[in-house]
PDB file of N, CA, C and O in Angstrom:
ATOM      1  N   ASP A  69     -97.912 -20.123 -52.398  1.00 51.00           N
ATOM      2  CA  ASP A  69     -98.369 -21.378 -52.967  1.00 51.00           C
ATOM      3  C   ASP A  69     -97.207 -22.259 -53.414  1.00 51.00           C
ATOM      4  O   ASP A  69     -97.273 -23.465 -53.286  1.00 51.00           O
ATOM      5  N   ALA A  70     -96.179 -21.671 -53.967  1.00 55.00           N
ATOM      6  CA  ALA A  70     -95.052 -22.464 -54.447  1.00 55.00           C
ATOM      7  C   ALA A  70     -94.364 -23.191 -53.301  1.00 55.00           C
ATOM      8  O   ALA A  70     -93.980 -24.344 -53.440  1.00 55.00           O
ATOM      9  N   ILE A  71     -94.250 -22.538 -52.168  1.00 61.00           N
ATOM     10  CA  ILE A  71     -93.595 -23.168 -51.027  1.00 61.00           C
ATOM     11  C   ILE A  71     -94.454 -24.309 -50.492  1.00 61.00           C
ATOM     12  O   ILE A  71     -93.953 -25.366 -50.153  1.00 61.00           O
ATOM     13  N   GLN A  72     -95.760 -24.133 -50.464  1.00 65.00           N
ATOM     14  CA  GLN A  72     -96.641 -25.196 -50.005  1.00 65.00           C
ATOM     15  C   GLN A  72     -96.536 -26.428 -50.891  1.00 65.00           C
ATOM     16  O   GLN A  72     -96.606 -27.541 -50.415  1.00 65.00           O
ATOM     17  N   SER A  73     -96.355 -26.236 -52.173  1.00 72.00           N
ATOM     18  CA  SER A  73     -96.281 -27.376 -53.084  1.00 72.00           C
ATOM     19  C   SER A  73     -94.981 -28.171 -52.893  1.00 72.00           C
ATOM     20  O   SER A  73     -94.870 -29.271 -53.382  1.00 72.00           O
ATOM     21  N   LEU A  74     -94.018 -27.614 -52.163  1.00 77.00           N
ATOM     22  CA  LEU A  74     -92.756 -28.308 -51.922  1.00 77.00           C
ATOM     23  C   LEU A  74     -92.809 -29.190 -50.681  1.00 77.00           C
ATOM     24  O   LEU A  74     -91.917 -30.001 -50.471  1.00 77.00           O
ATOM     25  N   GLU A  75     -93.830 -29.041 -49.874  1.00 79.00           N
ATOM     26  CA  GLU A  75     -93.918 -29.832 -48.648  1.00 79.00           C
ATOM     27  C   GLU A  75     -93.895 -31.319 -48.971  1.00 79.00           C
ATOM     28  O   GLU A  75     -94.593 -31.796 -49.848  1.00 79.00           O
ATOM     29  N   GLY A  76     -93.061 -32.042 -48.256  1.00 82.00           N
ATOM     30  CA  GLY A  76     -92.967 -33.485 -48.461  1.00 82.00           C
ATOM     31  C   GLY A  76     -92.129 -33.887 -49.657  1.00 82.00           C
ATOM     32  O   GLY A  76     -92.010 -35.068 -49.964  1.00 82.00           O
ATOM     33  N   LYS A  77     -91.541 -32.914 -50.330  1.00 83.00           N
ATOM     34  CA  LYS A  77     -90.717 -33.212 -51.505  1.00 83.00           C
ATOM     35  C   LYS A  77     -89.276 -32.809 -51.222  1.00 83.00           C
ATOM     36  O   LYS A  77     -89.007 -31.936 -50.423  1.00 83.00           O
ATOM     37  N   LYS A  78     -88.370 -33.454 -51.883  1.00 84.00           N
ATOM     38  CA  LYS A  78     -86.961 -33.101 -51.756  1.00 84.00           C
ATOM     39  C   LYS A  78     -86.588 -32.189 -52.916  1.00 84.00           C
ATOM     40  O   LYS A  78     -86.990 -32.426 -54.048  1.00 84.00           O
ATOM     41  N   VAL A  79     -85.822 -31.172 -52.612  1.00 86.00           N
ATOM     42  CA  VAL A  79     -85.424 -30.185 -53.606  1.00 86.00           C
ATOM     43  C   VAL A  79     -83.912 -30.236 -53.771  1.00 86.00           C
ATOM     44  O   VAL A  79     -83.175 -30.255 -52.785  1.00 86.00           O
ATOM     45  N   VAL A  80     -83.469 -30.258 -55.000  1.00 89.00           N
ATOM     46  CA  VAL A  80     -82.042 -30.212 -55.305  1.00 89.00           C
ATOM     47  C   VAL A  80     -81.742 -28.794 -55.779  1.00 89.00           C
ATOM     48  O   VAL A  80     -82.231 -28.360 -56.819  1.00 89.00           O
ATOM     49  N   LYS A  81     -80.955 -28.087 -54.996  1.00 92.00           N
ATOM     50  CA  LYS A  81     -80.595 -26.716 -55.354  1.00 92.00           C
ATOM     51  C   LYS A  81     -79.366 -26.739 -56.244  1.00 92.00           C
ATOM     52  O   LYS A  81     -78.355 -27.349 -55.907  1.00 92.00           O
ATOM     53  N   VAL A  82     -79.482 -26.063 -57.394  1.00 94.00           N
ATOM     54  CA  VAL A  82     -78.365 -25.987 -58.343  1.00 94.00           C
ATOM     55  C   VAL A  82     -78.214 -24.536 -58.789  1.00 94.00           C
ATOM     56  O   VAL A  82     -79.161 -23.930 -59.284  1.00 94.00           O
ATOM     57  N   VAL A  83     -77.039 -24.011 -58.590  1.00 95.00           N
ATOM     58  CA  VAL A  83     -76.703 -22.682 -59.109  1.00 95.00           C
ATOM     59  C   VAL A  83     -76.176 -22.914 -60.509  1.00 95.00           C
ATOM     60  O   VAL A  83     -75.197 -23.636 -60.709  1.00 95.00           O
ATOM     61  N   ASN A  84     -76.826 -22.307 -61.511  1.00 95.00           N
ATOM     62  CA  ASN A  84     -76.501 -22.576 -62.907  1.00 95.00           C
ATOM     63  C   ASN A  84     -75.783 -21.390 -63.550  1.00 95.00           C
ATOM     64  O   ASN A  84     -76.158 -20.242 -63.332  1.00 95.00           O
ATOM     65  N   ALA A  85     -74.782 -21.693 -64.342  1.00 95.00           N
ATOM     66  CA  ALA A  85     -74.035 -20.703 -65.133  1.00 95.00           C
ATOM     67  C   ALA A  85     -73.402 -19.626 -64.252  1.00 95.00           C
ATOM     68  O   ALA A  85     -73.417 -18.444 -64.580  1.00 95.00           O
ATOM     69  N   ALA A  86     -72.837 -20.049 -63.131  1.00 95.00           N
ATOM     70  CA  ALA A  86     -72.187 -19.114 -62.226  1.00 95.00           C
ATOM     71  C   ALA A  86     -70.863 -18.630 -62.817  1.00 95.00           C
ATOM     72  O   ALA A  86     -70.002 -19.432 -63.143  1.00 95.00           O
ATOM     73  N   ASP A  87     -70.740 -17.333 -62.955  1.00 96.00           N
ATOM     74  CA  ASP A  87     -69.508 -16.742 -63.482  1.00 96.00           C
ATOM     75  C   ASP A  87     -68.653 -16.307 -62.300  1.00 96.00           C
ATOM     76  O   ASP A  87     -68.935 -15.303 -61.648  1.00 96.00           O
ATOM     77  N   MET A  88     -67.627 -17.081 -62.015  1.00 95.00           N
ATOM     78  CA  MET A  88     -66.796 -16.830 -60.846  1.00 95.00           C
ATOM     79  C   MET A  88     -65.868 -15.629 -61.007  1.00 95.00           C
ATOM     80  O   MET A  88     -65.176 -15.247 -60.060  1.00 95.00           O
ATOM     81  N   ARG A  89     -65.873 -15.021 -62.185  1.00 96.00           N
ATOM     82  CA  ARG A  89     -65.081 -13.804 -62.381  1.00 96.00           C
ATOM     83  C   ARG A  89     -65.800 -12.594 -61.815  1.00 96.00           C
ATOM     84  O   ARG A  89     -65.187 -11.557 -61.571  1.00 96.00           O
ATOM     85  N   ARG A  90     -67.100 -12.725 -61.619  1.00 97.00           N
ATOM     86  CA  ARG A  90     -67.902 -11.633 -61.070  1.00 97.00           C
ATOM     87  C   ARG A  90     -68.050 -11.840 -59.570  1.00 97.00           C
ATOM     88  O   ARG A  90     -68.557 -12.861 -59.117  1.00 97.00           O
ATOM     89  N   ARG A  91     -67.605 -10.869 -58.811  1.00 97.00           N
ATOM     90  CA  ARG A  91     -67.565 -11.012 -57.363  1.00 97.00           C
ATOM     91  C   ARG A  91     -68.925 -11.359 -56.762  1.00 97.00           C
ATOM     92  O   ARG A  91     -69.028 -12.257 -55.925  1.00 97.00           O
ATOM     93  N   ASP A  92     -69.981 -10.672 -57.179  1.00 96.00           N
ATOM     94  CA  ASP A  92     -71.291 -10.929 -56.584  1.00 96.00           C
ATOM     95  C   ASP A  92     -71.789 -12.336 -56.897  1.00 96.00           C
ATOM     96  O   ASP A  92     -72.317 -13.020 -56.026  1.00 96.00           O
ATOM     97  N   GLU A  93     -71.588 -12.797 -58.128  1.00 95.00           N
ATOM     98  CA  GLU A  93     -71.994 -14.162 -58.485  1.00 95.00           C
ATOM     99  C   GLU A  93     -71.183 -15.195 -57.717  1.00 95.00           C
ATOM    100  O   GLU A  93     -71.712 -16.204 -57.260  1.00 95.00           O
ATOM    101  N   LYS A  94     -69.906 -14.932 -57.561  1.00 96.00           N
ATOM    102  CA  LYS A  94     -69.045 -15.856 -56.824  1.00 96.00           C
ATOM    103  C   LYS A  94     -69.477 -15.940 -55.363  1.00 96.00           C
ATOM    104  O   LYS A  94     -69.590 -17.034 -54.796  1.00 96.00           O
ATOM    105  N   GLU A  95     -69.736 -14.797 -54.752  1.00 97.00           N
ATOM    106  CA  GLU A  95     -70.129 -14.774 -53.343  1.00 97.00           C
ATOM    107  C   GLU A  95     -71.449 -15.514 -53.118  1.00 97.00           C
ATOM    108  O   GLU A  95     -71.571 -16.308 -52.186  1.00 97.00           O
ATOM    109  N   VAL A  96     -72.422 -15.250 -53.975  1.00 96.00           N
ATOM    110  CA  VAL A  96     -73.722 -15.910 -53.838  1.00 96.00           C
ATOM    111  C   VAL A  96     -73.579 -17.410 -54.083  1.00 96.00           C
ATOM    112  O   VAL A  96     -74.119 -18.230 -53.334  1.00 96.00           O
ATOM    113  N   SER A  97     -72.841 -17.779 -55.116  1.00 96.00           N
ATOM    114  CA  SER A  97     -72.639 -19.195 -55.438  1.00 96.00           C
ATOM    115  C   SER A  97     -71.966 -19.932 -54.292  1.00 96.00           C
ATOM    116  O   SER A  97     -72.387 -21.028 -53.910  1.00 96.00           O
ATOM    117  N   MET A  98     -70.933 -19.334 -53.732  1.00 96.00           N
ATOM    118  CA  MET A  98     -70.205 -19.984 -52.652  1.00 96.00           C
ATOM    119  C   MET A  98     -71.066 -20.093 -51.393  1.00 96.00           C
ATOM    120  O   MET A  98     -71.020 -21.097 -50.686  1.00 96.00           O
ATOM    121  N   ALA A  99     -71.860 -19.059 -51.117  1.00 96.00           N
ATOM    122  CA  ALA A  99     -72.744 -19.101 -49.949  1.00 96.00           C
ATOM    123  C   ALA A  99     -73.785 -20.206 -50.110  1.00 96.00           C
ATOM    124  O   ALA A  99     -74.054 -20.960 -49.167  1.00 96.00           O
ATOM    125  N   LEU A 100     -74.374 -20.316 -51.302  1.00 94.00           N
ATOM    126  CA  LEU A 100     -75.361 -21.366 -51.549  1.00 94.00           C
ATOM    127  C   LEU A 100     -74.718 -22.744 -51.516  1.00 94.00           C
ATOM    128  O   LEU A 100     -75.322 -23.706 -51.038  1.00 94.00           O
ATOM    129  N   GLN A 101     -73.492 -22.836 -51.998  1.00 95.00           N
ATOM    130  CA  GLN A 101     -72.781 -24.115 -51.965  1.00 95.00           C
ATOM    131  C   GLN A 101     -72.549 -24.559 -50.517  1.00 95.00           C
ATOM    132  O   GLN A 101     -72.690 -25.738 -50.192  1.00 95.00           O
ATOM    133  N   LYS A 102     -72.238 -23.614 -49.644  1.00 95.00           N
ATOM    134  CA  LYS A 102     -72.053 -23.939 -48.229  1.00 95.00           C
ATOM    135  C   LYS A 102     -73.347 -24.446 -47.601  1.00 95.00           C
ATOM    136  O   LYS A 102     -73.319 -25.186 -46.624  1.00 95.00           O
ATOM    137  N   GLN A 103     -74.483 -24.045 -48.192  1.00 93.00           N
ATOM    138  CA  GLN A 103     -75.788 -24.497 -47.705  1.00 93.00           C
ATOM    139  C   GLN A 103     -76.213 -25.814 -48.360  1.00 93.00           C
ATOM    140  O   GLN A 103     -77.306 -26.296 -48.118  1.00 93.00           O
ATOM    141  N   GLY A 104     -75.352 -26.362 -49.213  1.00 92.00           N
ATOM    142  CA  GLY A 104     -75.635 -27.651 -49.829  1.00 92.00           C
ATOM    143  C   GLY A 104     -76.006 -27.621 -51.298  1.00 92.00           C
ATOM    144  O   GLY A 104     -76.262 -28.669 -51.890  1.00 92.00           O
ATOM    145  N   ALA A 105     -76.031 -26.442 -51.898  1.00 94.00           N
ATOM    146  CA  ALA A 105     -76.370 -26.352 -53.319  1.00 94.00           C
ATOM    147  C   ALA A 105     -75.193 -26.825 -54.181  1.00 94.00           C
ATOM    148  O   ALA A 105     -74.034 -26.717 -53.783  1.00 94.00           O
ATOM    149  N   PHE A 106     -75.525 -27.337 -55.342  1.00 96.00           N
ATOM    150  CA  PHE A 106     -74.505 -27.688 -56.329  1.00 96.00           C
ATOM    151  C   PHE A 106     -74.255 -26.453 -57.188  1.00 96.00           C
ATOM    152  O   PHE A 106     -75.169 -25.660 -57.425  1.00 96.00           O
ATOM    153  N   VAL A 107     -73.034 -26.292 -57.663  1.00 96.00           N
ATOM    154  CA  VAL A 107     -72.695 -25.145 -58.498  1.00 96.00           C
ATOM    155  C   VAL A 107     -72.217 -25.631 -59.856  1.00 96.00           C
ATOM    156  O   VAL A 107     -71.318 -26.468 -59.950  1.00 96.00           O
ATOM    157  N   VAL A 108     -72.856 -25.124 -60.904  1.00 97.00           N
ATOM    158  CA  VAL A 108     -72.444 -25.384 -62.283  1.00 97.00           C
ATOM    159  C   VAL A 108     -71.907 -24.061 -62.808  1.00 97.00           C
ATOM    160  O   VAL A 108     -72.659 -23.094 -62.967  1.00 97.00           O
ATOM    161  N   ARG A 109     -70.620 -24.021 -63.026  1.00 96.00           N
ATOM    162  CA  ARG A 109     -69.997 -22.785 -63.488  1.00 96.00           C
ATOM    163  C   ARG A 109     -70.293 -22.508 -64.960  1.00 96.00           C
ATOM    164  O   ARG A 109     -70.567 -23.425 -65.728  1.00 96.00           O
ATOM    165  N   SER A 110     -70.201 -21.268 -65.309  1.00 96.00           N
ATOM    166  CA  SER A 110     -70.331 -20.864 -66.700  1.00 96.00           C
ATOM    167  C   SER A 110     -69.076 -21.325 -67.438  1.00 96.00           C
ATOM    168  O   SER A 110     -67.967 -20.933 -67.086  1.00 96.00           O
ATOM    169  N   ARG A 111     -69.269 -22.213 -68.416  1.00 96.00           N
ATOM    170  CA  ARG A 111     -68.136 -22.757 -69.176  1.00 96.00           C
ATOM    171  C   ARG A 111     -68.483 -22.771 -70.663  1.00 96.00           C
ATOM    172  O   ARG A 111     -69.579 -23.149 -71.042  1.00 96.00           O
ATOM    173  N   SER A 112     -67.518 -22.428 -71.474  1.00 96.00           N
ATOM    174  CA  SER A 112     -67.758 -22.414 -72.915  1.00 96.00           C
ATOM    175  C   SER A 112     -68.026 -23.806 -73.461  1.00 96.00           C
ATOM    176  O   SER A 112     -68.723 -23.960 -74.462  1.00 96.00           O
ATOM    177  N   VAL A 113     -67.509 -24.844 -72.801  1.00 97.00           N
ATOM    178  CA  VAL A 113     -67.720 -26.207 -73.289  1.00 97.00           C
ATOM    179  C   VAL A 113     -69.210 -26.563 -73.270  1.00 97.00           C
ATOM    180  O   VAL A 113     -69.676 -27.315 -74.121  1.00 97.00           O
ATOM    181  N   TYR A 114     -69.985 -26.014 -72.325  1.00 96.00           N
ATOM    182  CA  TYR A 114     -71.428 -26.271 -72.310  1.00 96.00           C
ATOM    183  C   TYR A 114     -72.081 -25.694 -73.564  1.00 96.00           C
ATOM    184  O   TYR A 114     -72.900 -26.345 -74.208  1.00 96.00           O
ATOM    185  N   VAL A 115     -71.706 -24.483 -73.900  1.00 96.00           N
ATOM    186  CA  VAL A 115     -72.271 -23.828 -75.083  1.00 96.00           C
ATOM    187  C   VAL A 115     -71.849 -24.561 -76.346  1.00 96.00           C
ATOM    188  O   VAL A 115     -72.674 -24.827 -77.231  1.00 96.00           O
ATOM    189  N   ARG A 116     -70.583 -24.919 -76.432  1.00 97.00           N
ATOM    190  CA  ARG A 116     -70.084 -25.618 -77.617  1.00 97.00           C
ATOM    191  C   ARG A 116     -70.764 -26.966 -77.796  1.00 97.00           C
ATOM    192  O   ARG A 116     -71.176 -27.328 -78.905  1.00 97.00           O
ATOM    193  N   ALA A 117     -70.896 -27.720 -76.706  1.00 97.00           N
ATOM    194  CA  ALA A 117     -71.552 -29.025 -76.799  1.00 97.00           C
ATOM    195  C   ALA A 117     -73.018 -28.858 -77.203  1.00 97.00           C
ATOM    196  O   ALA A 117     -73.515 -29.596 -78.058  1.00 97.00           O
ATOM    197  N   ASN A 118     -73.681 -27.899 -76.615  1.00 97.00           N
ATOM    198  CA  ASN A 118     -75.080 -27.649 -76.959  1.00 97.00           C
ATOM    199  C   ASN A 118     -75.230 -27.275 -78.432  1.00 97.00           C
ATOM    200  O   ASN A 118     -76.123 -27.780 -79.120  1.00 97.00           O
ATOM    201  N   ASN A 119     -74.362 -26.412 -78.908  1.00 97.00           N
ATOM    202  CA  ASN A 119     -74.418 -25.996 -80.318  1.00 97.00           C
ATOM    203  C   ASN A 119     -74.170 -27.155 -81.276  1.00 97.00           C
ATOM    204  O   ASN A 119     -74.646 -27.135 -82.413  1.00 97.00           O
ATOM    205  N   GLU A 120     -73.426 -28.150 -80.826  1.00 97.00           N
ATOM    206  CA  GLU A 120     -73.139 -29.330 -81.653  1.00 97.00           C
ATOM    207  C   GLU A 120     -74.196 -30.424 -81.476  1.00 97.00           C
ATOM    208  O   GLU A 120     -74.104 -31.485 -82.084  1.00 97.00           O
ATOM    209  N   GLY A 121     -75.146 -30.186 -80.578  1.00 97.00           N
ATOM    210  CA  GLY A 121     -76.194 -31.181 -80.343  1.00 97.00           C
ATOM    211  C   GLY A 121     -75.703 -32.375 -79.548  1.00 97.00           C
ATOM    212  O   GLY A 121     -76.224 -33.484 -79.688  1.00 97.00           O
ATOM    213  N   THR A 122     -74.680 -32.151 -78.713  1.00 97.00           N
ATOM    214  CA  THR A 122     -74.120 -33.225 -77.888  1.00 97.00           C
ATOM    215  C   THR A 122     -74.139 -32.773 -76.430  1.00 97.00           C
ATOM    216  O   THR A 122     -74.737 -31.755 -76.094  1.00 97.00           O
ATOM    217  N   THR A 123     -73.456 -33.516 -75.592  1.00 97.00           N
ATOM    218  CA  THR A 123     -73.276 -33.118 -74.198  1.00 97.00           C
ATOM    219  C   THR A 123     -71.789 -33.076 -73.896  1.00 97.00           C
ATOM    220  O   THR A 123     -70.973 -33.530 -74.711  1.00 97.00           O
ATOM    221  N   VAL A 124     -71.459 -32.592 -72.732  1.00 97.00           N
ATOM    222  CA  VAL A 124     -70.048 -32.537 -72.349  1.00 97.00           C
ATOM    223  C   VAL A 124     -69.471 -33.920 -72.128  1.00 97.00           C
ATOM    224  O   VAL A 124     -68.254 -34.077 -72.032  1.00 97.00           O
ATOM    225  N   PHE A 125     -70.318 -34.939 -72.095  1.00 98.00           N
ATOM    226  CA  PHE A 125     -69.851 -36.318 -71.920  1.00 98.00           C
ATOM    227  C   PHE A 125     -69.459 -36.976 -73.241  1.00 98.00           C
ATOM    228  O   PHE A 125     -68.905 -38.067 -73.252  1.00 98.00           O
ATOM    229  N   ASP A 126     -69.735 -36.318 -74.362  1.00 98.00           N
ATOM    230  CA  ASP A 126     -69.334 -36.848 -75.666  1.00 98.00           C
ATOM    231  C   ASP A 126     -67.804 -36.859 -75.736  1.00 98.00           C
ATOM    232  O   ASP A 126     -67.158 -35.863 -75.388  1.00 98.00           O
ATOM    233  N   PRO A 127     -67.220 -37.966 -76.184  1.00 98.00           N
ATOM    234  CA  PRO A 127     -65.750 -38.061 -76.261  1.00 98.00           C
ATOM    235  C   PRO A 127     -65.094 -36.970 -77.106  1.00 98.00           C
ATOM    236  O   PRO A 127     -63.913 -36.680 -76.912  1.00 98.00           O
ATOM    237  N   LYS A 128     -65.844 -36.351 -78.010  1.00 97.00           N
ATOM    238  CA  LYS A 128     -65.238 -35.305 -78.834  1.00 97.00           C
ATOM    239  C   LYS A 128     -64.774 -34.112 -78.005  1.00 97.00           C
ATOM    240  O   LYS A 128     -63.955 -33.327 -78.448  1.00 97.00           O
ATOM    241  N   TRP A 129     -65.264 -33.992 -76.769  1.00 97.00           N
ATOM    242  CA  TRP A 129     -64.889 -32.872 -75.910  1.00 97.00           C
ATOM    243  C   TRP A 129     -63.788 -33.256 -74.917  1.00 97.00           C
ATOM    244  O   TRP A 129     -63.415 -32.447 -74.075  1.00 97.00           O
ATOM    245  N   ASP A 130     -63.253 -34.458 -75.027  1.00 97.00           N
ATOM    246  CA  ASP A 130     -62.255 -34.942 -74.067  1.00 97.00           C
ATOM    247  C   ASP A 130     -61.074 -33.992 -73.872  1.00 97.00           C
ATOM    248  O   ASP A 130     -60.585 -33.832 -72.769  1.00 97.00           O
ATOM    249  N   LYS A 131     -60.628 -33.378 -74.918  1.00 96.00           N
ATOM    250  CA  LYS A 131     -59.435 -32.545 -74.836  1.00 96.00           C
ATOM    251  C   LYS A 131     -59.742 -31.048 -74.801  1.00 96.00           C
ATOM    252  O   LYS A 131     -58.824 -30.230 -74.865  1.00 96.00           O
ATOM    253  N   VAL A 132     -61.001 -30.713 -74.669  1.00 96.00           N
ATOM    254  CA  VAL A 132     -61.398 -29.307 -74.625  1.00 96.00           C
ATOM    255  C   VAL A 132     -61.308 -28.806 -73.188  1.00 96.00           C
ATOM    256  O   VAL A 132     -61.738 -29.487 -72.252  1.00 96.00           O
ATOM    257  N   GLY A 133     -60.755 -27.637 -73.022  1.00 95.00           N
ATOM    258  CA  GLY A 133     -60.607 -27.059 -71.692  1.00 95.00           C
ATOM    259  C   GLY A 133     -61.937 -26.938 -70.968  1.00 95.00           C
ATOM    260  O   GLY A 133     -62.921 -26.484 -71.536  1.00 95.00           O
ATOM    261  N   GLY A 134     -61.959 -27.363 -69.726  1.00 96.00           N
ATOM    262  CA  GLY A 134     -63.146 -27.271 -68.898  1.00 96.00           C
ATOM    263  C   GLY A 134     -64.072 -28.467 -68.978  1.00 96.00           C
ATOM    264  O   GLY A 134     -65.011 -28.577 -68.184  1.00 96.00           O
ATOM    265  N   ALA A 135     -63.827 -29.374 -69.925  1.00 97.00           N
ATOM    266  CA  ALA A 135     -64.729 -30.525 -70.088  1.00 97.00           C
ATOM    267  C   ALA A 135     -64.665 -31.450 -68.879  1.00 97.00           C
ATOM    268  O   ALA A 135     -65.704 -31.908 -68.393  1.00 97.00           O
ATOM    269  N   LYS A 136     -63.476 -31.698 -68.382  1.00 97.00           N
ATOM    270  CA  LYS A 136     -63.326 -32.584 -67.223  1.00 97.00           C
ATOM    271  C   LYS A 136     -64.067 -31.999 -66.017  1.00 97.00           C
ATOM    272  O   LYS A 136     -64.785 -32.711 -65.306  1.00 97.00           O
ATOM    273  N   GLU A 137     -63.912 -30.709 -65.799  1.00 97.00           N
ATOM    274  CA  GLU A 137     -64.568 -30.045 -64.680  1.00 97.00           C
ATOM    275  C   GLU A 137     -66.080 -30.033 -64.863  1.00 97.00           C
ATOM    276  O   GLU A 137     -66.838 -30.240 -63.913  1.00 97.00           O
ATOM    277  N   ALA A 138     -66.530 -29.793 -66.102  1.00 97.00           N
ATOM    278  CA  ALA A 138     -67.963 -29.785 -66.394  1.00 97.00           C
ATOM    279  C   ALA A 138     -68.576 -31.152 -66.119  1.00 97.00           C
ATOM    280  O   ALA A 138     -69.663 -31.256 -65.535  1.00 97.00           O
ATOM    281  N   ARG A 139     -67.895 -32.185 -66.525  1.00 98.00           N
ATOM    282  CA  ARG A 139     -68.386 -33.539 -66.261  1.00 98.00           C
ATOM    283  C   ARG A 139     -68.466 -33.802 -64.760  1.00 98.00           C
ATOM    284  O   ARG A 139     -69.433 -34.390 -64.276  1.00 98.00           O
ATOM    285  N   SER A 140     -67.469 -33.352 -64.042  1.00 97.00           N
ATOM    286  CA  SER A 140     -67.452 -33.547 -62.590  1.00 97.00           C
ATOM    287  C   SER A 140     -68.622 -32.828 -61.922  1.00 97.00           C
ATOM    288  O   SER A 140     -69.210 -33.344 -60.971  1.00 97.00           O
ATOM    289  N   GLU A 141     -68.950 -31.645 -62.426  1.00 97.00           N
ATOM    290  CA  GLU A 141     -70.088 -30.908 -61.868  1.00 97.00           C
ATOM    291  C   GLU A 141     -71.378 -31.709 -62.012  1.00 97.00           C
ATOM    292  O   GLU A 141     -72.152 -31.835 -61.058  1.00 97.00           O
ATOM    293  N   PHE A 142     -71.601 -32.253 -63.182  1.00 96.00           N
ATOM    294  CA  PHE A 142     -72.827 -33.015 -63.408  1.00 96.00           C
ATOM    295  C   PHE A 142     -72.817 -34.362 -62.703  1.00 96.00           C
ATOM    296  O   PHE A 142     -73.859 -34.839 -62.236  1.00 96.00           O
ATOM    297  N   GLU A 143     -71.660 -34.976 -62.594  1.00 96.00           N
ATOM    298  CA  GLU A 143     -71.573 -36.243 -61.864  1.00 96.00           C
ATOM    299  C   GLU A 143     -71.888 -36.026 -60.380  1.00 96.00           C
ATOM    300  O   GLU A 143     -72.525 -36.861 -59.755  1.00 96.00           O
ATOM    301  N   ALA A 144     -71.469 -34.888 -59.830  1.00 95.00           N
ATOM    302  CA  ALA A 144     -71.775 -34.574 -58.435  1.00 95.00           C
ATOM    303  C   ALA A 144     -73.281 -34.392 -58.235  1.00 95.00           C
ATOM    304  O   ALA A 144     -73.852 -34.866 -57.257  1.00 95.00           O
ATOM    305  N   ILE A 145     -73.923 -33.712 -59.186  1.00 95.00           N
ATOM    306  CA  ILE A 145     -75.378 -33.527 -59.101  1.00 95.00           C
ATOM    307  C   ILE A 145     -76.079 -34.863 -59.190  1.00 95.00           C
ATOM    308  O   ILE A 145     -76.987 -35.169 -58.399  1.00 95.00           O
ATOM    309  N   LEU A 146     -75.661 -35.705 -60.121  1.00 95.00           N
ATOM    310  CA  LEU A 146     -76.275 -37.024 -60.276  1.00 95.00           C
ATOM    311  C   LEU A 146     -76.121 -37.849 -59.008  1.00 95.00           C
ATOM    312  O   LEU A 146     -77.083 -38.461 -58.538  1.00 95.00           O
ATOM    313  N   ALA A 147     -74.930 -37.836 -58.429  1.00 93.00           N
ATOM    314  CA  ALA A 147     -74.706 -38.587 -57.183  1.00 93.00           C
ATOM    315  C   ALA A 147     -75.606 -38.053 -56.069  1.00 93.00           C
ATOM    316  O   ALA A 147     -76.165 -38.823 -55.287  1.00 93.00           O
ATOM    317  N   GLY A 148     -75.769 -36.728 -56.023  1.00 90.00           N
ATOM    318  CA  GLY A 148     -76.653 -36.142 -55.020  1.00 90.00           C
ATOM    319  C   GLY A 148     -78.095 -36.541 -55.207  1.00 90.00           C
ATOM    320  O   GLY A 148     -78.796 -36.847 -54.241  1.00 90.00           O
ATOM    321  N   VAL A 149     -78.555 -36.553 -56.444  1.00 90.00           N
ATOM    322  CA  VAL A 149     -79.939 -36.926 -56.733  1.00 90.00           C
ATOM    323  C   VAL A 149     -80.160 -38.410 -56.425  1.00 90.00           C
ATOM    324  O   VAL A 149     -81.157 -38.784 -55.802  1.00 90.00           O
ATOM    325  N   LEU A 150     -79.229 -39.249 -56.829  1.00 90.00           N
ATOM    326  CA  LEU A 150     -79.373 -40.679 -56.580  1.00 90.00           C
ATOM    327  C   LEU A 150     -79.284 -41.024 -55.095  1.00 90.00           C
ATOM    328  O   LEU A 150     -79.812 -42.040 -54.665  1.00 90.00           O
ATOM    329  N   GLY A 151     -78.643 -40.141 -54.341  1.00 87.00           N
ATOM    330  CA  GLY A 151     -78.510 -40.368 -52.905  1.00 87.00           C
ATOM    331  C   GLY A 151     -79.698 -39.896 -52.086  1.00 87.00           C
ATOM    332  O   GLY A 151     -79.721 -40.053 -50.873  1.00 87.00           O
ATOM    333  N   LEU A 152     -80.698 -39.325 -52.737  1.00 73.00           N
ATOM    334  CA  LEU A 152     -81.876 -38.826 -51.989  1.00 73.00           C
ATOM    335  C   LEU A 152     -82.689 -39.955 -51.413  1.00 73.00           C
ATOM    336  O   LEU A 152     -82.858 -40.993 -51.914  1.00 73.00           O
TER     337      LEU A 152
END
């Protein structure tokens, strides 16, 4: 039933919280990325921003490690969605 409900709709595949230090997660993430999925890596900046009630786009995270990459991940997803 779930597959039938997708007919005629566009699906954006996103691998979430991928830990690239783990071989199996990295392999699956990279394989899905080759098929067109977006990959959002596991980053502490996501947790920190969430705990502060902000997003990684808040200027307070400008100098935090991984913030630039995290923003790029979400900007890529947004560009993909807007391009549908």
